[in-house]
mmCIF file of C-alpha atoms in Angstrom:
data_model
loop_
_atom_site.group_PDB
_atom_site.id
_atom_site.type_symbol
_atom_site.label_atom_id
_atom_site.label_comp_id
_atom_site.label_asym_id
_atom_site.label_seq_id
_atom_site.Cartn_x
_atom_site.Cartn_y
_atom_site.Cartn_z
ATOM 1 C CA UNK X 770 66.779 150.989 81.442
ATOM 2 C CA UNK X 771 67.010 146.848 81.087
ATOM 3 C CA UNK X 772 70.666 145.777 82.290
ATOM 4 C CA UNK X 773 71.853 143.082 79.973
ATOM 5 C CA UNK X 774 74.099 140.509 81.465
ATOM 6 C CA UNK X 775 77.277 139.802 80.247
ATOM 7 C CA UNK X 776 78.527 137.892 77.497
ATOM 8 C CA UNK X 777 81.219 134.360 78.127
ATOM 9 C CA UNK X 778 81.607 132.030 75.484
ATOM 10 C CA UNK X 779 79.476 129.015 75.650
ATOM 11 C CA UNK X 780 76.401 129.462 75.517
ATOM 12 C CA UNK X 781 73.435 128.767 77.923
ATOM 13 C CA UNK X 782 72.494 125.538 78.154
ATOM 14 C CA UNK X 783 67.850 125.052 78.503
ATOM 15 C CA UNK X 784 67.517 121.871 80.130
ATOM 16 C CA UNK X 785 63.769 120.929 79.796
ATOM 17 C CA UNK X 786 62.046 118.255 81.597
ATOM 18 C CA UNK X 787 58.948 115.895 81.443
ATOM 19 C CA UNK X 788 57.333 113.658 79.033
ATOM 20 C CA UNK X 789 58.007 112.287 75.369
ATOM 21 C CA UNK X 790 55.209 110.554 73.675
ATOM 22 C CA UNK X 791 53.879 109.510 70.402
ATOM 23 C CA UNK X 792 50.877 111.498 68.853
ATOM 24 C CA UNK X 793 48.844 108.879 67.090
ATOM 25 C CA UNK X 794 47.193 112.343 64.841
ATOM 26 C CA UNK X 795 44.034 111.379 62.573
ATOM 27 C CA UNK X 796 43.992 112.095 59.076
ATOM 28 C CA UNK X 797 41.018 112.445 56.860
ATOM 29 C CA UNK X 798 40.581 109.344 56.101
ATOM 30 C CA UNK X 799 38.368 107.341 59.248
ATOM 31 C CA UNK X 800 40.504 104.864 61.359
ATOM 32 C CA UNK X 801 43.987 106.766 59.229
ATOM 33 C CA UNK X 802 45.882 108.041 61.866
ATOM 34 C CA UNK X 803 50.294 109.238 61.233
ATOM 35 C CA UNK X 804 52.837 108.764 64.683
ATOM 36 C CA UNK X 805 54.102 111.976 65.612
ATOM 37 C CA UNK X 806 56.705 112.675 68.583
ATOM 38 C CA UNK X 807 55.324 114.189 70.946
ATOM 39 C CA UNK X 808 54.891 115.686 74.339
ATOM 40 C CA UNK X 809 54.580 119.052 75.545
ATOM 41 C CA UNK X 810 58.148 119.503 76.999
ATOM 42 C CA UNK X 811 58.698 116.970 74.445
ATOM 43 C CA UNK X 812 58.173 120.406 71.681
ATOM 44 C CA UNK X 813 59.330 122.929 73.986
ATOM 45 C CA UNK X 814 62.742 121.152 73.337
ATOM 46 C CA UNK X 815 62.223 120.516 69.619
ATOM 47 C CA UNK X 816 61.470 124.449 69.184
ATOM 48 C CA UNK X 817 64.366 125.194 72.246
ATOM 49 C CA UNK X 818 66.935 122.947 69.468
ATOM 50 C CA UNK X 819 65.322 124.028 66.439
ATOM 51 C CA UNK X 820 65.950 128.237 67.631
ATOM 52 C CA UNK X 821 69.194 127.556 67.429
ATOM 53 C CA UNK X 822 69.143 127.143 71.559
ATOM 54 C CA UNK X 823 71.466 124.886 73.033
ATOM 55 C CA UNK X 824 69.086 122.508 74.770
ATOM 56 C CA UNK X 825 69.310 119.462 76.944
ATOM 57 C CA UNK X 826 65.521 116.798 76.976
ATOM 58 C CA UNK X 827 64.878 115.110 80.536
ATOM 59 C CA UNK X 828 62.862 111.979 79.177
ATOM 60 C CA UNK X 829 62.751 108.841 79.985
ATOM 61 C CA UNK X 830 62.541 106.918 76.535
ATOM 62 C CA UNK X 831 61.091 103.476 76.293
ATOM 63 C CA UNK X 832 63.511 101.251 74.538
ATOM 64 C CA UNK X 833 60.645 99.977 71.903
ATOM 65 C CA UNK X 834 59.953 100.640 68.371
ATOM 66 C CA UNK X 835 57.690 104.147 69.480
ATOM 67 C CA UNK X 836 60.629 105.170 71.676
ATOM 68 C CA UNK X 837 63.448 104.633 69.643
ATOM 69 C CA UNK X 838 61.659 106.801 67.156
ATOM 70 C CA UNK X 839 61.408 109.416 70.005
ATOM 71 C CA UNK X 840 65.260 108.941 70.302
ATOM 72 C CA UNK X 841 66.123 109.377 67.271
ATOM 73 C CA UNK X 842 63.985 112.397 66.305
ATOM 74 C CA UNK X 843 65.381 114.440 69.373
ATOM 75 C CA UNK X 844 68.788 113.170 68.689
ATOM 76 C CA UNK X 845 69.228 114.650 64.306
ATOM 77 C CA UNK X 846 67.200 117.906 66.173
ATOM 78 C CA UNK X 847 70.609 118.047 68.191
ATOM 79 C CA UNK X 848 68.685 117.960 71.589
ATOM 80 C CA UNK X 849 71.310 116.347 74.099
ATOM 81 C CA UNK X 850 69.489 113.558 75.570
ATOM 82 C CA UNK X 851 72.500 112.890 78.217
ATOM 83 C CA UNK X 852 70.565 112.990 80.605
ATOM 84 C CA UNK X 853 67.563 110.775 79.817
ATOM 85 C CA UNK X 854 67.598 107.217 80.812
ATOM 86 C CA UNK X 855 66.493 104.302 78.597
ATOM 87 C CA UNK X 856 63.063 103.330 80.287
ATOM 88 C CA UNK X 857 61.905 99.891 80.329
ATOM 89 C CA UNK X 858 57.902 101.148 80.424
ATOM 90 C CA UNK X 859 56.178 101.628 77.387
ATOM 91 C CA UNK X 860 55.561 104.701 75.441
ATOM 92 C CA UNK X 861 53.321 106.649 76.634
ATOM 93 C CA UNK X 862 49.921 106.587 72.870
ATOM 94 C CA UNK X 863 47.961 109.684 73.351
ATOM 95 C CA UNK X 864 44.889 109.773 70.142
ATOM 96 C CA UNK X 865 44.595 113.427 68.271
ATOM 97 C CA UNK X 866 41.603 114.262 67.167
ATOM 98 C CA UNK X 867 39.927 117.025 65.573
ATOM 99 C CA UNK X 868 37.330 118.967 65.128
ATOM 100 C CA UNK X 869 36.119 121.792 61.652
ATOM 101 C CA UNK X 870 38.747 124.161 63.458
ATOM 102 C CA UNK X 871 41.558 122.782 63.557
ATOM 103 C CA UNK X 872 42.034 122.547 67.239
ATOM 104 C CA UNK X 873 42.660 119.637 69.571
ATOM 105 C CA UNK X 874 41.467 117.233 71.579
ATOM 106 C CA UNK X 875 43.553 114.073 73.829
ATOM 107 C CA UNK X 876 42.697 110.332 74.758
ATOM 108 C CA UNK X 877 45.342 109.059 76.301
ATOM 109 C CA UNK X 878 47.101 105.909 77.811
ATOM 110 C CA UNK X 879 49.237 105.753 79.857
ATOM 111 C CA UNK X 880 48.885 103.702 82.174
ATOM 112 C CA UNK X 881 51.697 101.570 83.334
ATOM 113 C CA UNK X 882 54.066 103.575 80.968
ATOM 114 C CA UNK X 883 57.222 105.087 80.914
ATOM 115 C CA UNK X 884 57.233 108.754 81.278
ATOM 116 C CA UNK X 885 55.982 107.817 84.885
ATOM 117 C CA UNK X 886 58.355 106.420 86.446
ATOM 118 C CA UNK X 887 61.408 108.887 87.162
ATOM 119 C CA UNK X 888 63.571 108.294 90.373
ATOM 120 C CA UNK X 889 65.331 110.710 92.656
ATOM 121 C CA UNK X 890 68.028 109.686 91.522
ATOM 122 C CA UNK X 891 67.333 110.253 87.412
ATOM 123 C CA UNK X 892 65.771 114.252 88.396
ATOM 124 C CA UNK X 893 68.890 115.037 89.962
ATOM 125 C CA UNK X 894 71.265 114.888 87.173
ATOM 126 C CA UNK X 895 70.284 118.244 85.523
ATOM 127 C CA UNK X 896 73.233 119.427 84.103
ATOM 128 C CA UNK X 897 75.197 121.877 85.712
ATOM 129 C CA UNK X 898 75.740 124.565 84.248
ATOM 130 C CA UNK X 899 71.566 124.987 83.459
ATOM 131 C CA UNK X 900 70.357 128.489 82.779
ATOM 132 C CA UNK X 901 66.234 127.546 82.175
ATOM 133 C CA UNK X 902 64.675 124.474 83.449
ATOM 134 C CA UNK X 903 61.386 124.200 81.874
ATOM 135 C CA UNK X 904 58.899 121.700 83.431
ATOM 136 C CA UNK X 905 54.964 120.976 83.408
ATOM 137 C CA UNK X 906 52.582 119.544 81.514
ATOM 138 C CA UNK X 907 51.622 115.328 82.665
ATOM 139 C CA UNK X 908 54.444 114.821 83.811
ATOM 140 C CA UNK X 909 54.528 117.232 86.290
ATOM 141 C CA UNK X 910 50.936 116.040 88.481
ATOM 142 C CA UNK X 911 50.924 112.324 87.168
ATOM 143 C CA UNK X 912 52.755 110.420 90.841
ATOM 144 C CA UNK X 913 54.347 108.755 91.305
ATOM 145 C CA UNK X 914 57.159 111.020 89.050
ATOM 146 C CA UNK X 915 55.994 114.259 89.822
ATOM 147 C CA UNK X 916 57.347 114.726 92.963
ATOM 148 C CA UNK X 917 60.343 114.742 91.775
ATOM 149 C CA UNK X 918 60.140 116.375 88.753
ATOM 150 C CA UNK X 919 59.178 119.170 91.249
ATOM 151 C CA UNK X 920 61.255 118.618 93.691
ATOM 152 C CA UNK X 921 64.363 119.333 91.218
ATOM 153 C CA UNK X 922 62.699 122.307 90.466
ATOM 154 C CA UNK X 923 62.295 123.329 93.900
ATOM 155 C CA UNK X 924 65.868 122.924 94.858
ATOM 156 C CA UNK X 925 66.933 124.671 91.632
ATOM 157 C CA UNK X 926 64.626 127.832 92.541
ATOM 158 C CA UNK X 927 65.992 127.951 96.046
ATOM 159 C CA UNK X 928 69.671 127.642 95.081
ATOM 160 C CA UNK X 929 68.472 131.453 92.552
ATOM 161 C CA UNK X 930 70.599 128.407 90.087
ATOM 162 C CA UNK X 931 68.685 129.016 86.819
ATOM 163 C CA UNK X 932 65.198 130.332 85.431
ATOM 164 C CA UNK X 933 62.660 128.459 85.812
ATOM 165 C CA UNK X 934 60.037 127.909 83.371
ATOM 166 C CA UNK X 935 56.699 126.820 83.840
ATOM 167 C CA UNK X 936 53.809 125.560 82.049
ATOM 168 C CA UNK X 937 50.868 123.249 83.094
ATOM 169 C CA UNK X 938 49.191 122.192 79.920
ATOM 170 C CA UNK X 939 46.052 121.294 81.622
ATOM 171 C CA UNK X 940 44.258 117.618 80.100
ATOM 172 C CA UNK X 941 40.950 117.765 82.565
ATOM 173 C CA UNK X 942 40.140 114.280 81.750
ATOM 174 C CA UNK X 943 43.902 113.388 83.400
ATOM 175 C CA UNK X 944 43.281 115.829 86.394
ATOM 176 C CA UNK X 945 39.482 114.885 87.300
ATOM 177 C CA UNK X 946 38.907 118.201 89.585
ATOM 178 C CA UNK X 947 39.604 121.856 89.418
ATOM 179 C CA UNK X 948 40.341 121.783 93.588
ATOM 180 C CA UNK X 949 43.054 119.057 92.538
ATOM 181 C CA UNK X 950 44.261 120.279 89.873
ATOM 182 C CA UNK X 951 44.500 124.005 90.607
ATOM 183 C CA UNK X 952 46.307 122.631 93.902
ATOM 184 C CA UNK X 953 48.971 120.825 91.498
ATOM 185 C CA UNK X 954 48.659 123.255 89.697
ATOM 186 C CA UNK X 955 49.662 126.012 92.798
ATOM 187 C CA UNK X 956 52.536 124.021 93.838
ATOM 188 C CA UNK X 957 54.484 124.491 91.154
ATOM 189 C CA UNK X 958 53.815 128.060 90.068
ATOM 190 C CA UNK X 959 54.702 128.412 93.496
ATOM 191 C CA UNK X 960 58.647 127.302 92.045
ATOM 192 C CA UNK X 961 58.787 128.775 88.990
ATOM 193 C CA UNK X 962 60.057 132.652 87.627
ATOM 194 C CA UNK X 963 57.652 132.090 84.168
ATOM 195 C CA UNK X 964 54.219 130.917 84.225
ATOM 196 C CA UNK X 965 52.768 130.267 80.751
ATOM 197 C CA UNK X 966 49.237 129.166 80.435
ATOM 198 C CA UNK X 967 46.446 128.959 77.950
ATOM 199 C CA UNK X 968 42.987 130.885 78.570
ATOM 200 C CA UNK X 969 41.491 127.401 78.354
ATOM 201 C CA UNK X 970 43.870 126.317 81.146
ATOM 202 C CA UNK X 971 43.029 129.000 83.506
ATOM 203 C CA UNK X 972 39.437 128.342 82.477
ATOM 204 C CA UNK X 973 39.499 125.591 83.678
ATOM 205 C CA UNK X 974 40.943 126.138 86.602
ATOM 206 C CA UNK X 975 39.286 129.156 87.956
ATOM 207 C CA UNK X 976 35.845 129.654 86.147
ATOM 208 C CA UNK X 977 34.165 132.584 86.362
ATOM 209 C CA UNK X 978 37.651 133.974 87.562
ATOM 210 C CA UNK X 979 38.958 137.060 85.599
ATOM 211 C CA UNK X 980 42.463 136.087 83.827
ATOM 212 C CA UNK X 981 44.218 139.511 86.107
ATOM 213 C CA UNK X 982 42.869 137.436 89.068
ATOM 214 C CA UNK X 983 44.179 134.171 88.280
ATOM 215 C CA UNK X 984 47.655 136.123 87.040
ATOM 216 C CA UNK X 985 48.144 138.154 90.631
ATOM 217 C CA UNK X 986 47.737 134.984 92.478
ATOM 218 C CA UNK X 987 50.023 133.160 90.153
ATOM 219 C CA UNK X 988 52.930 136.737 90.797
ATOM 220 C CA UNK X 989 51.719 136.090 94.079
ATOM 221 C CA UNK X 990 53.351 132.771 94.345
ATOM 222 C CA UNK X 991 56.385 133.623 93.635
ATOM 223 C CA UNK X 992 56.184 134.119 89.838
ATOM 224 C CA UNK X 993 58.079 136.889 87.956
ATOM 225 C CA UNK X 994 56.365 136.736 84.625
ATOM 226 C CA UNK X 995 52.669 135.312 83.695
ATOM 227 C CA UNK X 996 51.761 135.348 80.349
ATOM 228 C CA UNK X 997 48.091 133.864 79.368
ATOM 229 C CA UNK X 998 47.949 132.718 75.650
ATOM 230 C CA UNK X 999 44.148 134.336 73.847
ATOM 231 C CA UNK X 1000 43.943 131.664 70.666
ATOM 232 C CA UNK X 1001 43.458 134.314 68.005
ATOM 233 C CA UNK X 1002 43.675 137.353 70.469
ATOM 234 C CA UNK X 1003 47.684 136.495 70.851
ATOM 235 C CA UNK X 1004 48.898 136.970 74.247
ATOM 236 C CA UNK X 1005 48.118 138.724 77.599
ATOM 237 C CA UNK X 1006 51.328 139.582 79.631
ATOM 238 C CA UNK X 1007 51.632 140.104 83.777
ATOM 239 C CA UNK X 1008 55.054 141.026 85.133
ATOM 240 C CA UNK X 1009 55.722 140.554 88.309
ATOM 241 C CA UNK X 1010 56.638 144.861 88.858
ATOM 242 C CA UNK X 1011 54.824 146.644 85.872
ATOM 243 C CA UNK X 1012 51.338 146.898 84.630
ATOM 244 C CA UNK X 1013 50.399 144.163 82.222
ATOM 245 C CA UNK X 1014 49.677 144.647 78.118
ATOM 246 C CA UNK X 1015 48.226 142.016 75.901
ATOM 247 C CA UNK X 1016 49.933 141.556 71.979
ATOM 248 C CA UNK X 1017 47.761 140.394 69.290
ATOM 249 C CA UNK X 1018 47.779 137.482 67.440
ATOM 250 C CA UNK X 1019 48.932 136.240 63.825
ATOM 251 C CA UNK X 1020 46.532 135.382 60.860
ATOM 252 C CA UNK X 1021 48.045 132.326 59.164
ATOM 253 C CA UNK X 1022 46.655 128.928 56.856
ATOM 254 C CA UNK X 1023 45.625 126.615 60.304
ATOM 255 C CA UNK X 1024 46.554 122.806 59.387
ATOM 256 C CA UNK X 1025 45.899 122.548 63.276
ATOM 257 C CA UNK X 1026 46.902 123.538 66.898
ATOM 258 C CA UNK X 1027 49.192 120.675 68.066
ATOM 259 C CA UNK X 1028 51.818 121.584 69.804
ATOM 260 C CA UNK X 1029 51.619 125.362 68.942
ATOM 261 C CA UNK X 1030 51.158 125.877 73.080
ATOM 262 C CA UNK X 1031 53.886 124.339 73.059
ATOM 263 C CA UNK X 1032 55.746 126.504 70.478
ATOM 264 C CA UNK X 1033 54.791 129.884 72.116
ATOM 265 C CA UNK X 1034 56.658 128.254 75.325
ATOM 266 C CA UNK X 1035 59.719 127.654 72.951
ATOM 267 C CA UNK X 1036 59.694 131.271 70.965
ATOM 268 C CA UNK X 1037 58.867 133.100 74.555
ATOM 269 C CA UNK X 1038 61.805 130.945 76.598
ATOM 270 C CA UNK X 1039 64.249 132.141 73.203
ATOM 271 C CA UNK X 1040 63.625 135.002 72.932
ATOM 272 C CA UNK X 1041 64.611 135.669 76.563
ATOM 273 C CA UNK X 1042 67.900 134.048 75.851
ATOM 274 C CA UNK X 1043 68.318 135.699 72.784
ATOM 275 C CA UNK X 1044 67.524 139.128 74.906
ATOM 276 C CA UNK X 1045 70.055 138.445 77.745
ATOM 277 C CA UNK X 1046 66.881 138.061 80.113
ATOM 278 C CA UNK X 1047 67.579 133.991 81.605
ATOM 279 C CA UNK X 1048 68.042 134.824 85.224
ATOM 280 C CA UNK X 1049 65.782 136.287 87.863
ATOM 281 C CA UNK X 1050 67.926 138.861 88.368
ATOM 282 C CA UNK X 1051 67.636 140.587 84.446
ATOM 283 C CA UNK X 1052 63.999 139.053 83.838
ATOM 284 C CA UNK X 1053 63.001 141.296 86.896
ATOM 285 C CA UNK X 1054 64.250 144.351 85.437
ATOM 286 C CA UNK X 1055 63.532 144.430 82.007
ATOM 287 C CA UNK X 1056 61.421 147.057 79.987
ATOM 288 C CA UNK X 1057 57.888 146.651 78.596
ATOM 289 C CA UNK X 1058 58.867 147.416 75.316
ATOM 290 C CA UNK X 1059 61.425 144.716 75.172
ATOM 291 C CA UNK X 1060 59.096 142.034 77.142
ATOM 292 C CA UNK X 1061 56.500 143.294 74.460
ATOM 293 C CA UNK X 1062 58.995 142.443 71.445
ATOM 294 C CA UNK X 1063 59.972 138.622 73.341
ATOM 295 C CA UNK X 1064 55.941 137.579 73.289
ATOM 296 C CA UNK X 1065 56.524 139.031 69.861
ATOM 297 C CA UNK X 1066 58.276 136.510 69.012
ATOM 298 C CA UNK X 1067 56.812 133.747 70.462
ATOM 299 C CA UNK X 1068 53.535 134.455 68.941
ATOM 300 C CA UNK X 1069 55.195 134.125 65.575
ATOM 301 C CA UNK X 1070 56.393 131.096 66.339
ATOM 302 C CA UNK X 1071 53.271 129.497 67.172
ATOM 303 C CA UNK X 1072 51.380 130.519 64.189
ATOM 304 C CA UNK X 1073 54.235 129.412 62.215
ATOM 305 C CA UNK X 1074 53.138 126.141 63.257
ATOM 306 C CA UNK X 1075 49.841 126.012 63.449
ATOM 307 C CA UNK X 1076 50.120 126.054 59.258
ATOM 308 C CA UNK X 1077 51.824 122.601 60.165
ATOM 309 C CA UNK X 1078 50.346 118.829 60.555
ATOM 310 C CA UNK X 1079 51.307 118.104 64.134
ATOM 311 C CA UNK X 1080 53.986 119.920 66.592
ATOM 312 C CA UNK X 1081 56.664 121.049 64.151
ATOM 313 C CA UNK X 1082 58.114 124.031 65.113
ATOM 314 C CA UNK X 1083 59.831 125.945 62.520
ATOM 315 C CA UNK X 1084 63.925 126.348 61.741
ATOM 316 C CA UNK X 1085 65.624 129.677 62.725
ATOM 317 C CA UNK X 1086 67.330 129.814 60.483
ATOM 318 C CA UNK X 1087 71.473 131.884 61.227
ATOM 319 C CA UNK X 1088 71.466 135.924 61.311
ATOM 320 C CA UNK X 1089 75.233 136.667 61.998
ATOM 321 C CA UNK X 1090 74.229 140.103 60.443
ATOM 322 C CA UNK X 1091 71.748 141.279 63.116
ATOM 323 C CA UNK X 1092 71.976 141.880 66.214
ATOM 324 C CA UNK X 1093 71.104 138.548 68.386
ATOM 325 C CA UNK X 1094 68.030 140.546 70.182
ATOM 326 C CA UNK X 1095 66.573 141.871 67.462
ATOM 327 C CA UNK X 1096 62.992 140.692 66.747
ATOM 328 C CA UNK X 1097 61.731 137.839 64.420
ATOM 329 C CA UNK X 1098 61.004 138.049 60.887
ATOM 330 C CA UNK X 1099 58.807 135.049 59.043
ATOM 331 C CA UNK X 1100 62.137 135.457 56.533
ATOM 332 C CA UNK X 1101 64.290 133.936 59.366
ATOM 333 C CA UNK X 1102 62.353 130.481 59.207
ATOM 334 C CA UNK X 1103 62.587 127.546 57.112
ATOM 335 C CA UNK X 1104 60.783 124.612 55.946
ATOM 336 C CA UNK X 1105 60.225 121.938 54.139
ATOM 337 C CA UNK X 1106 58.346 122.396 51.155
ATOM 338 C CA UNK X 1107 56.718 119.335 50.452
ATOM 339 C CA UNK X 1108 56.174 118.836 54.289
ATOM 340 C CA UNK X 1109 54.075 122.173 54.968
ATOM 341 C CA UNK X 1110 51.072 121.171 54.663
ATOM 342 C CA UNK X 1111 48.009 124.735 54.140
ATOM 343 C CA UNK X 1112 44.930 124.728 54.245
ATOM 344 C CA UNK X 1113 43.231 127.069 51.146
ATOM 345 C CA UNK X 1114 42.030 129.691 53.130
ATOM 346 C CA UNK X 1115 43.890 131.267 55.598
ATOM 347 C CA UNK X 1116 41.881 131.929 59.298
ATOM 348 C CA UNK X 1117 43.004 132.778 63.024
ATOM 349 C CA UNK X 1118 45.701 130.242 65.119
ATOM 350 C CA UNK X 1119 45.064 129.284 68.441
ATOM 351 C CA UNK X 1120 47.888 129.150 70.499
ATOM 352 C CA UNK X 1121 46.817 126.786 73.590
#
């Protein structure tokens, strides 16, 4: 039986640390792009805030037009930026291109930009009331800042002070060789309790290796839960002390898949928080049925994000008449009809 932790009057804080950049998203006309706030950690923070969770973002935000755009967007979503330094370096740019299925590819402009210049003093400012720390993506394996992010996560794991979440969010063009990627990822997996990755991530890292063996290795390194998303086929779930299982995807009208994986991460962490599973002890004891419901929530949040251009996750409506741990449905979310761009025919959502 799953043990529920005692409740307190103050909701738990989720802290997200990593890059905040600008996605230049390709539109239909050649050479026509739209600037969207982005970066995997930034997207996760926005997603968590829209799901109603107290969210603190630690990102190095440039003091330029794009940096002010990022800061204004996060502030409007009620994300706490108290620990986000004002950086003198410029904002990182990612030019996003789409294939006919709405799958995204990225070209990065990141030399000398703000996201990788973390100092030990900056990463030491993680809020003391942090219940969940999420890190990962490019900032977690790009020097020099990646070392400081790793040390901060390692310290919290050693102190058993928070549930640690990690998403490698692999970018092969930036990592270069899979061997280098494996070293960087496994080092971070070893300090995390929850690890989410996509099938594309793990197939690049461990070519020809079944995902079951990859998940088993990550669990041996110290993770309590590994979730591998699988595009239209949903997600495969590997708890440390229970049998693995899979959850199905959802059919939606895909506009693009930008931010879909980040929305999944926000949905998963939000689902764990709503069910009181934001401590290592309670996550380790969770029943498979409860964990399956949490993953279903994450699949839904990710699928709905695919129906909108760019990383634009849905906003949860208040549910005062329902238990906090009740599963989510489409009716639990709101969208601005003027911003919800849809393709004419439904196709399978891809969570990356």
